[in-house]
């Protein structure tokens, strides 16, 4: 005689009352929905994510981590150069898109870890700027292509 064992995912503990506006309650009724994946980011898993972010060494690694966060947790990472000017890493807007269940603390710690990683790896910052065509990489590539006979 075999018994079926239901999988109960480990979910993030509730924030203290008044400390967060993550709207966790909205997702508690539908724990197996796509939107509820973000609740699987427990504090321990968040620490592991921060450690992984601190080990990022290339722009491709950063993009990979962003894709993994979106695929596994539904978290959308947004890194956009400021509309005015980018002189330092502070000129980049790094944020996680708003979504129910995403803790306020996570919305602060993940971008802070990415910012610190970028401060330690300026080549990644240049790659971000180049991806947004702020260093003229795409323009020079177009010019080189038009100069050919």
PDB file of N, CA and C in Angstrom, residues 9-13 37-49 73 106:
ATOM      1  N   UNK A   9       5.869  23.332  -1.320  1.00  0.00           N
ATOM      2  CA  UNK A   9       7.069  24.148  -1.475  1.00  0.00           C
ATOM      3  C   UNK A   9       7.369  24.963  -0.211  1.00  0.00           C
ATOM      4  N   UNK A  10       8.643  25.198   0.032  1.00  0.00           N
ATOM      5  CA  UNK A  10       9.050  26.072   1.122  1.00  0.00           C
ATOM      6  C   UNK A  10       8.852  27.505   0.643  1.00  0.00           C
ATOM      7  N   UNK A  11       8.113  28.269   1.426  1.00  0.00           N
ATOM      8  CA  UNK A  11       7.837  29.639   1.016  1.00  0.00           C
ATOM      9  C   UNK A  11       8.409  30.620   2.031  1.00  0.00           C
ATOM     10  N   UNK A  12       8.594  31.826   1.577  1.00  0.00           N
ATOM     11  CA  UNK A  12       9.159  32.896   2.410  1.00  0.00           C
ATOM     12  C   UNK A  12       8.232  33.180   3.578  1.00  0.00           C
ATOM     13  N   UNK A  13       8.840  33.400   4.748  1.00  0.00           N
ATOM     14  CA  UNK A  13       8.057  33.731   5.937  1.00  0.00           C
ATOM     15  C   UNK A  13       7.447  35.116   5.769  1.00  0.00           C
ATOM     16  N   UNK A  37       5.519  31.811  -7.626  1.00  0.00           N
ATOM     17  CA  UNK A  37       6.906  31.319  -7.611  1.00  0.00           C
ATOM     18  C   UNK A  37       7.817  32.225  -6.806  1.00  0.00           C
ATOM     19  N   UNK A  38       7.528  33.506  -6.784  1.00  0.00           N
ATOM     20  CA  UNK A  38       8.369  34.459  -6.061  1.00  0.00           C
ATOM     21  C   UNK A  38       8.414  34.142  -4.566  1.00  0.00           C
ATOM     22  N   UNK A  39       7.390  33.507  -4.037  1.00  0.00           N
ATOM     23  CA  UNK A  39       7.367  33.165  -2.613  1.00  0.00           C
ATOM     24  C   UNK A  39       8.378  32.082  -2.264  1.00  0.00           C
ATOM     25  N   UNK A  40       8.892  31.380  -3.267  1.00  0.00           N
ATOM     26  CA  UNK A  40       9.892  30.346  -3.010  1.00  0.00           C
ATOM     27  C   UNK A  40      11.272  30.950  -2.722  1.00  0.00           C
ATOM     28  N   UNK A  41      11.416  32.253  -2.880  1.00  0.00           N
ATOM     29  CA  UNK A  41      12.666  32.924  -2.554  1.00  0.00           C
ATOM     30  C   UNK A  41      12.681  33.187  -1.048  1.00  0.00           C
ATOM     31  N   UNK A  42      13.070  32.170  -0.302  1.00  0.00           N
ATOM     32  CA  UNK A  42      13.157  32.297   1.154  1.00  0.00           C
ATOM     33  C   UNK A  42      14.354  33.179   1.494  1.00  0.00           C
ATOM     34  N   UNK A  43      14.486  33.531   2.747  1.00  0.00           N
ATOM     35  CA  UNK A  43      15.623  34.358   3.149  1.00  0.00           C
ATOM     36  C   UNK A  43      16.943  33.635   2.894  1.00  0.00           C
ATOM     37  N   UNK A  44      16.959  32.323   3.114  1.00  0.00           N
ATOM     38  CA  UNK A  44      18.177  31.543   2.859  1.00  0.00           C
ATOM     39  C   UNK A  44      18.494  31.529   1.365  1.00  0.00           C
ATOM     40  N   UNK A  45      17.477  31.348   0.531  1.00  0.00           N
ATOM     41  CA  UNK A  45      17.686  31.360  -0.913  1.00  0.00           C
ATOM     42  C   UNK A  45      18.095  32.743  -1.395  1.00  0.00           C
ATOM     43  N   UNK A  46      17.567  33.772  -0.765  1.00  0.00           N
ATOM     44  CA  UNK A  46      17.964  35.137  -1.125  1.00  0.00           C
ATOM     45  C   UNK A  46      19.438  35.359  -0.822  1.00  0.00           C
ATOM     46  N   UNK A  47      19.915  34.838   0.296  1.00  0.00           N
ATOM     47  CA  UNK A  47      21.333  34.950   0.632  1.00  0.00           C
ATOM     48  C   UNK A  47      22.184  34.243  -0.412  1.00  0.00           C
ATOM     49  N   UNK A  48      21.742  33.073  -0.856  1.00  0.00           N
ATOM     50  CA  UNK A  48      22.477  32.347  -1.900  1.00  0.00           C
ATOM     51  C   UNK A  48      22.480  33.137  -3.209  1.00  0.00           C
ATOM     52  N   UNK A  49      21.347  33.766  -3.531  1.00  0.00           N
ATOM     53  CA  UNK A  49      21.260  34.585  -4.735  1.00  0.00           C
ATOM     54  C   UNK A  49      22.226  35.766  -4.649  1.00  0.00           C
ATOM     55  N   UNK A  73      11.644  32.345 -10.714  1.00  0.00           N
ATOM     56  CA  UNK A  73      10.900  33.055  -9.682  1.00  0.00           C
ATOM     57  C   UNK A  73       9.913  34.083 -10.221  1.00  0.00           C
ATOM     58  N   UNK A 106      13.840  42.432  -0.408  1.00  0.00           N
ATOM     59  CA  UNK A 106      14.435  41.821  -1.595  1.00  0.00           C
ATOM     60  C   UNK A 106      14.575  42.860  -2.696  1.00  0.00           C
TER      61      UNK A 106
END
